[in-house]
XYZ file of C-alpha atoms in Angstrom:
465
model
C -25.270 13.811 7.208
C -25.813 17.211 5.618
C -28.253 18.157 8.434
C -25.682 17.283 11.069
C -23.028 19.512 9.584
C -25.489 22.329 8.947
C -26.464 22.586 12.623
C -22.897 22.500 13.925
C -21.535 25.723 15.407
C -19.728 27.915 12.920
C -16.543 27.865 15.011
C -16.361 24.065 15.247
C -13.544 22.509 13.254
C -14.828 19.859 10.886
C -13.488 16.377 11.576
C -13.422 13.136 9.625
C -16.271 10.755 10.444
C -15.736 7.653 12.620
C -17.841 5.166 10.651
C -15.541 2.211 9.879
C -15.278 -1.248 11.440
C -12.778 -4.161 11.260
C -14.211 -5.421 7.945
C -13.544 -2.041 6.328
C -9.962 -2.100 7.621
C -9.520 -5.575 6.138
C -10.978 -4.330 2.853
C -8.645 -1.326 2.822
C -5.494 -3.325 3.535
C -6.223 -6.370 1.384
C -7.885 -4.255 -1.296
C -4.751 -2.196 -1.814
C -2.483 -5.237 -1.898
C -4.429 -8.008 -3.630
C -3.574 -6.610 -7.059
C -0.031 -7.758 -6.261
C -1.280 -11.327 -6.654
C -2.751 -10.480 -10.053
C 0.280 -8.650 -11.471
C 3.808 -7.540 -10.607
C 4.910 -10.357 -8.270
C 5.789 -12.541 -11.245
C 8.731 -10.331 -12.188
C 10.450 -12.011 -9.211
C 10.305 -15.291 -11.163
C 12.028 -13.570 -14.076
C 14.785 -12.412 -11.717
C 15.659 -15.850 -10.347
C 13.344 -18.648 -11.494
C 10.469 -20.477 -9.809
C 12.299 -21.356 -6.589
C 13.464 -17.761 -6.200
C 9.900 -16.565 -6.763
C 8.618 -18.814 -3.957
C 11.430 -17.780 -1.618
C 10.653 -14.122 -2.330
C 6.977 -14.774 -1.595
C 7.660 -16.186 1.865
C 10.546 -13.888 2.824
C 8.496 -10.847 1.825
C 5.615 -12.358 3.778
C 7.815 -12.459 6.882
C 8.854 -8.840 6.302
C 5.248 -7.680 6.051
C 4.153 -9.757 9.017
C 6.642 -7.748 11.068
C 5.282 -4.545 9.510
C 1.710 -5.529 10.399
C 2.639 -6.421 13.994
C 4.539 -3.205 14.617
C 1.933 -1.025 12.923
C -0.883 -2.662 14.855
C 0.672 -1.746 18.186
C 1.625 1.839 17.401
C -1.403 2.832 15.343
C -3.957 1.290 17.697
C -2.424 3.632 20.278
C -1.859 6.705 18.060
C -5.236 6.730 16.312
C -4.864 9.661 13.908
C -5.167 10.154 10.153
C -1.836 9.844 8.419
C -0.859 6.544 10.024
C 2.918 6.308 10.087
C 3.196 10.076 9.590
C 1.208 10.628 12.791
C 3.467 8.121 14.531
C 6.587 9.960 13.398
C 5.433 13.398 14.553
C 4.618 12.074 18.039
C 7.612 9.811 18.517
C 10.532 11.191 16.455
C 10.000 14.772 15.276
C 8.946 17.068 12.418
C 11.669 16.286 9.854
C 11.102 12.551 10.116
C 7.343 13.098 10.031
C 7.588 15.104 6.819
C 9.689 12.426 5.144
C 7.441 9.584 6.281
C 4.380 11.466 5.044
C 6.062 11.955 1.678
C 7.044 8.251 1.530
C 3.399 7.329 2.070
C 2.017 9.728 -0.518
C 4.476 8.660 -3.219
C 4.147 4.929 -2.473
C 0.346 5.009 -2.761
C 0.203 7.436 -5.672
C 2.658 5.315 -7.679
C 0.719 2.173 -6.800
C -2.459 3.896 -7.965
C -0.753 4.726 -11.272
C 0.425 1.118 -11.674
C -3.122 -0.109 -11.137
C -4.476 2.235 -13.793
C -1.812 1.019 -16.241
C -2.885 -2.566 -15.535
C -6.538 -1.727 -16.225
C -5.620 -0.356 -19.646
C -3.321 -3.293 -20.430
C -5.929 -5.879 -19.438
C -8.659 -4.285 -21.543
C -6.267 -4.087 -24.478
C -5.426 -7.793 -24.045
C -9.077 -8.852 -23.918
C -9.916 -6.654 -26.907
C -7.090 -8.346 -28.844
C -8.490 -11.784 -27.941
C -11.800 -10.680 -29.445
C -10.185 -9.433 -32.652
C -10.022 -5.711 -31.839
C -6.309 -4.923 -31.857
C -4.736 -1.572 -31.081
C -7.120 -0.456 -28.332
C -6.271 3.003 -27.006
C -5.536 2.407 -23.317
C -5.292 6.046 -22.196
C -9.057 6.822 -21.938
C -9.545 3.795 -19.657
C -6.584 4.804 -17.492
C -7.976 8.316 -17.090
C -11.538 7.116 -16.517
C -10.565 4.640 -13.788
C -8.581 7.228 -11.804
C -11.242 9.916 -12.189
C -14.109 7.623 -11.172
C -12.334 6.368 -8.056
C -11.299 9.899 -7.081
C -14.950 10.925 -7.341
C -15.976 7.960 -5.168
C -13.424 8.949 -2.527
C -14.617 12.528 -2.728
C -18.162 11.475 -1.856
C -17.394 9.653 1.412
C -15.180 7.080 3.124
C -17.971 4.675 4.105
C -19.161 4.239 0.517
C -15.540 4.034 -0.689
C -14.497 1.219 1.635
C -17.814 -0.624 1.426
C -17.245 -0.730 -2.337
C -13.720 -2.003 -1.643
C -15.046 -4.692 0.681
C -17.315 -6.149 -1.990
C -14.906 -6.125 -4.938
C -11.925 -7.264 -2.824
C -13.894 -10.263 -1.556
C -14.833 -11.206 -5.134
C -11.210 -10.882 -6.305
C -9.969 -13.040 -3.424
C -12.611 -15.699 -4.089
C -11.564 -15.751 -7.748
C -8.039 -16.823 -6.715
C -9.451 -19.582 -4.529
C -11.780 -20.710 -7.339
C -8.883 -20.960 -9.799
C -6.788 -22.928 -7.311
C -9.599 -25.375 -6.489
C -10.655 -25.786 -10.130
C -7.130 -26.625 -11.250
C -6.807 -29.146 -8.429
C -10.067 -30.773 -9.521
C -8.889 -31.154 -13.115
C -10.680 -28.225 -14.750
C -7.545 -27.295 -16.703
C -6.893 -28.626 -20.200
C -3.154 -28.319 -19.457
C -1.751 -30.390 -16.569
C 0.270 -28.786 -13.822
C 3.982 -28.962 -14.616
C 6.657 -28.160 -12.030
C 9.534 -29.779 -13.905
C 11.336 -26.422 -14.107
C 12.006 -26.750 -10.377
C 14.360 -29.661 -11.116
C 15.567 -28.696 -14.614
C 16.148 -24.978 -13.898
C 15.997 -24.581 -10.120
C 18.154 -21.443 -9.936
C 18.894 -20.272 -13.501
C 20.846 -17.214 -12.272
C 22.364 -18.775 -9.163
C 21.815 -17.836 -5.550
C 22.000 -14.135 -6.355
C 18.713 -14.632 -8.196
C 16.943 -15.302 -4.884
C 18.155 -11.959 -3.545
C 17.183 -10.157 -6.758
C 13.736 -11.758 -6.677
C 12.994 -10.143 -3.310
C 12.574 -6.808 -5.110
C 9.308 -7.798 -6.783
C 8.375 -10.290 -4.079
C 7.419 -7.249 -2.016
C 4.633 -6.586 -4.520
C 2.667 -9.494 -3.028
C 2.055 -7.446 0.133
C 2.965 -3.823 -0.586
C 0.386 -1.523 0.969
C -0.939 -3.608 3.893
C 0.393 -0.850 6.158
C -2.239 1.404 4.568
C -4.755 0.222 7.153
C -3.195 2.790 9.485
C -4.409 5.662 7.325
C -7.998 5.036 8.446
C -7.185 5.306 12.147
C -9.125 8.568 12.570
C -12.216 7.186 10.812
C -12.554 3.907 12.735
C -15.191 3.545 15.436
C -12.884 1.565 17.757
C -9.203 1.923 16.728
C -7.881 -0.267 19.541
C -10.013 -3.167 18.283
C -10.504 -2.610 14.569
C -6.951 -1.766 13.499
C -5.186 -4.852 14.935
C -7.984 -7.218 13.860
C -8.258 -5.790 10.352
C -4.508 -5.577 9.787
C -3.587 -9.035 11.106
C -6.508 -10.679 9.287
C -5.354 -8.884 6.159
C -1.777 -10.176 6.267
C -3.022 -13.735 6.867
C -5.354 -13.424 3.869
C -2.501 -12.219 1.687
C -0.109 -14.981 2.777
C -2.692 -17.567 1.693
C -3.474 -15.795 -1.581
C 0.217 -15.291 -2.441
C 1.108 -18.958 -1.962
C -1.864 -20.167 -4.021
C -1.016 -17.649 -6.754
C 2.589 -18.826 -7.041
C 1.478 -22.477 -7.093
C -1.130 -22.102 -9.843
C 0.863 -19.763 -12.087
C 4.133 -21.669 -11.749
C 2.373 -24.941 -12.568
C 0.537 -23.678 -15.647
C 2.953 -21.164 -17.204
C 6.616 -21.608 -18.259
C 8.798 -19.622 -15.897
C 10.385 -17.706 -18.789
C 6.954 -16.390 -19.830
C 5.711 -15.965 -16.268
C 8.681 -13.728 -15.459
C 7.513 -11.053 -17.892
C 3.712 -11.553 -18.067
C 1.498 -8.498 -17.572
C -1.453 -10.323 -15.977
C -0.211 -13.760 -14.783
C -3.381 -15.017 -13.066
C -5.538 -14.123 -16.053
C -2.986 -15.789 -18.355
C -3.074 -18.919 -16.167
C -6.866 -19.001 -16.519
C -6.512 -18.679 -20.298
C -4.147 -21.664 -20.360
C -6.747 -23.843 -18.633
C -9.053 -23.461 -21.646
C -12.022 -23.040 -19.288
C -14.166 -20.089 -20.418
C -15.777 -19.700 -17.006
C -12.402 -19.398 -15.286
C -11.222 -16.917 -17.895
C -14.213 -14.658 -17.258
C -13.878 -15.028 -13.493
C -10.174 -14.155 -13.483
C -10.777 -11.240 -15.839
C -13.322 -9.912 -13.352
C -10.959 -10.647 -10.451
C -8.090 -8.799 -12.126
C -10.283 -5.777 -12.866
C -11.730 -5.717 -9.358
C -8.346 -6.122 -7.679
C -6.837 -3.220 -9.636
C -9.839 -0.993 -8.936
C -9.833 -1.916 -5.240
C -6.148 -1.179 -4.989
C -6.361 2.167 -6.778
C -9.396 3.062 -4.671
C -7.574 2.332 -1.421
C -4.464 4.149 -2.626
C -6.442 7.337 -3.262
C -7.902 7.021 0.227
C -4.521 6.532 1.897
C -2.464 9.041 -0.087
C -5.071 11.748 0.445
C -5.198 11.104 4.228
C -1.428 11.445 4.512
C -1.407 14.642 2.401
C -4.391 16.012 4.343
C -2.717 15.351 7.693
C 0.455 17.125 6.611
C -1.591 20.128 5.488
C -3.601 20.191 8.715
C -0.360 20.257 10.721
C 1.157 22.959 8.449
C 3.911 20.711 7.083
C 2.324 21.615 3.752
C 0.115 24.644 2.991
C -2.854 24.502 5.368
C -5.170 24.755 2.337
C -4.797 20.969 1.981
C -6.093 20.385 5.507
C -9.709 21.199 4.613
C -12.622 18.798 5.206
C -15.664 18.858 2.918
C -18.623 20.335 4.832
C -21.078 17.691 3.546
C -19.089 14.548 2.696
C -16.512 15.026 5.483
C -13.617 13.933 3.274
C -10.209 15.600 2.652
C -11.462 16.667 -0.760
C -8.699 19.099 -1.700
C -6.010 16.491 -1.113
C -7.973 13.964 -3.166
C -8.326 16.338 -6.104
C -4.715 17.573 -5.920
C -3.185 14.084 -6.182
C -5.231 13.047 -9.237
C -3.050 14.805 -11.881
C 0.128 13.438 -10.272
C -1.191 9.884 -10.597
C -2.264 10.553 -14.200
C 1.165 11.900 -15.188
C 2.887 8.696 -14.068
C 0.133 6.378 -15.339
C 0.233 7.924 -18.809
C 3.945 8.579 -19.131
C 5.989 5.976 -17.247
C 6.601 2.225 -17.823
C 4.987 -0.189 -15.367
C 8.185 -1.610 -13.862
C 9.535 1.878 -13.146
C 6.292 2.928 -11.467
C 6.234 -0.286 -9.422
C 9.843 0.253 -8.331
C 9.134 3.854 -7.282
C 6.285 2.589 -5.105
C 8.361 -0.256 -3.634
C 11.294 2.006 -2.759
C 9.053 4.582 -1.107
C 7.463 1.786 0.903
C 10.874 0.389 1.896
C 11.965 3.755 3.247
C 8.816 3.821 5.361
C 9.439 0.307 6.698
C 13.001 1.246 7.633
C 11.619 4.148 9.653
C 9.279 1.757 11.501
C 12.198 -0.091 13.077
C 13.635 3.019 14.743
C 10.158 4.318 15.512
C 9.196 1.133 17.378
C 12.362 1.166 19.496
C 11.838 4.825 20.428
C 8.160 4.222 21.176
C 8.915 1.448 23.669
C 11.720 3.479 25.283
C 9.739 6.714 25.637
C 6.517 5.027 26.726
C 7.148 1.584 28.273
C 4.302 -0.913 28.403
C 3.108 0.101 31.849
C 2.973 3.873 31.191
C 0.216 4.162 28.540
C -2.700 2.029 27.415
C -2.148 0.126 24.175
C -4.826 -1.442 21.998
C -2.415 -4.217 20.965
C 1.056 -5.297 22.090
C 3.099 -7.158 19.514
C 5.031 -10.138 20.913
C 8.732 -10.961 21.054
C 9.985 -7.376 20.938
C 12.615 -6.485 19.659
C 12.822 -9.578 17.395
C 10.292 -8.282 14.791
C 12.239 -5.000 14.623
C 15.542 -6.790 14.016
C 14.017 -9.079 11.370
C 12.332 -6.150 9.610
C 15.517 -4.067 9.487
C 17.544 -7.020 8.191
C 15.045 -7.834 5.445
C 14.766 -4.166 4.445
C 18.545 -4.065 3.969
C 18.354 -7.171 1.769
C 15.517 -5.594 -0.240
C 17.534 -2.419 -0.855
C 20.347 -4.554 -2.229
C 17.881 -6.467 -4.409
C 16.555 -3.226 -5.884
C 20.094 -1.955 -6.424
C 20.946 -5.027 -8.507
C 18.354 -4.170 -11.142
C 17.465 -0.530 -10.606
C 20.530 1.114 -9.095
C 20.114 4.325 -11.090
C 16.496 4.748 -10.043
C 17.381 3.988 -6.416
C 20.008 6.754 -6.480
C 17.637 9.191 -8.202
C 14.899 8.545 -5.636
C 17.253 9.054 -2.719
C 18.300 12.389 -4.256
C 14.628 13.350 -4.639
C 13.897 12.700 -0.967
C 17.068 14.516 0.144
C 16.067 17.599 -1.880
C 12.543 17.425 -0.425
C 14.001 17.239 3.099
C 16.165 20.293 2.448
C 13.129 22.185 1.151
C 11.190 21.351 4.292
C 14.055 22.292 6.597
C 14.817 25.666 5.004
C 11.427 26.717 3.625
C 8.604 25.020 5.508
C 9.803 24.082 8.978
C 9.187 27.572 10.353
C 5.434 27.178 9.780
C 5.209 24.037 11.910
C 4.034 24.587 15.463
C 5.872 21.761 17.128
C 4.202 22.255 20.491
C 0.795 21.660 18.890
C 1.839 18.395 17.267
C 1.485 16.287 20.384
C -2.215 15.384 20.602
C -2.114 12.137 22.571
C -3.199 12.128 26.269
C 0.147 10.765 27.433
C 2.953 12.115 29.577
C 5.027 14.205 27.183
C 8.585 13.045 26.571
C 11.559 15.370 26.622
C 11.663 17.869 23.778
C 7.983 18.879 23.706
């Protein structure tokens, strides 16, 4: 690889390498999200009980199925780093593109921080089980983020191949726990009596409130779009990888709810830090405990690894297009990675991982993601209006348009209300943050953007370009 870059003309602009296939896209999408099965989703049970947790699982699954369908069509056509940011700059305009890029960076950086917190918590829990209480979690949090940033620095193929292996192991661990419990490997029988004795402990409003953390089952599957510029065949790999990913997660989420709700009291499950690992501990089976410990560790590392990849691609794309200082748009001459963006985002992730509580970090990530999903609804409508199906070639056409758009917008509105019920102050603070950032871009940075150079697709240009 070094020889190739060394012989390139000095005036040639370095580009990211197209080395990824559908399996890598699956590993990126599922790898980012699968940690949601190992932690975080269970807070939905605490918001409304077991039934509410299951309803949140399936309603959020419908929301993200719409996200995956819409993203697959647009990104397989607009195959550029930055994913939804690249979509926004082509379809809507610079201000929306800046905001969408910022949504992506904050969603993935906060998710990365949450994963690092989980790594420290899990190691502290296991150390306590072995009689070593009071483990200092901070060195493990720092080490995990630094190691994964280094891996991303060295190349995307190695990064996502690593993700493919550890994500597959983490997914198989969930299946193994489910099958083992069904075959009687648990010392504690499955108990779903809470469904009849406490079906909705906080009433119907609990189902709405549970949707907030139900999103954690799938949050990040849209990250497959960030690899669009590094895929060998975007029109094939992105739809296959994304749709296979959401199907994988729907299966894993349902099995997770079933096993954890049957083995753990809902009151404990609603506040557990590592519910799948705790469910394995309840079984009394040492092999399952070790397997789910490994699965939890691998899922958090895979998620943090994918988050670094995706956040850095969005930040890199914004720098390359001058939405941010062009210094961030550099590509490493040997590894062909957006190395400056990778390095720059590391301290931001560390600040939140070391100084913020897990639920607040999770909520910051969820809200940033929700804002991005809301944008997708308007983006999809404008995309179909500006470029109807017969005007440009698409790698994938999602069915039943505009039904997925309507469903997605409706469920996003319900999710905003769910977040407001428990985190209204944080919701308001985040909206203020994004408004201030938009004002900064409009008055301080917009003049550097060359809007005429933003349109890079070989399509007929719409009005305004």
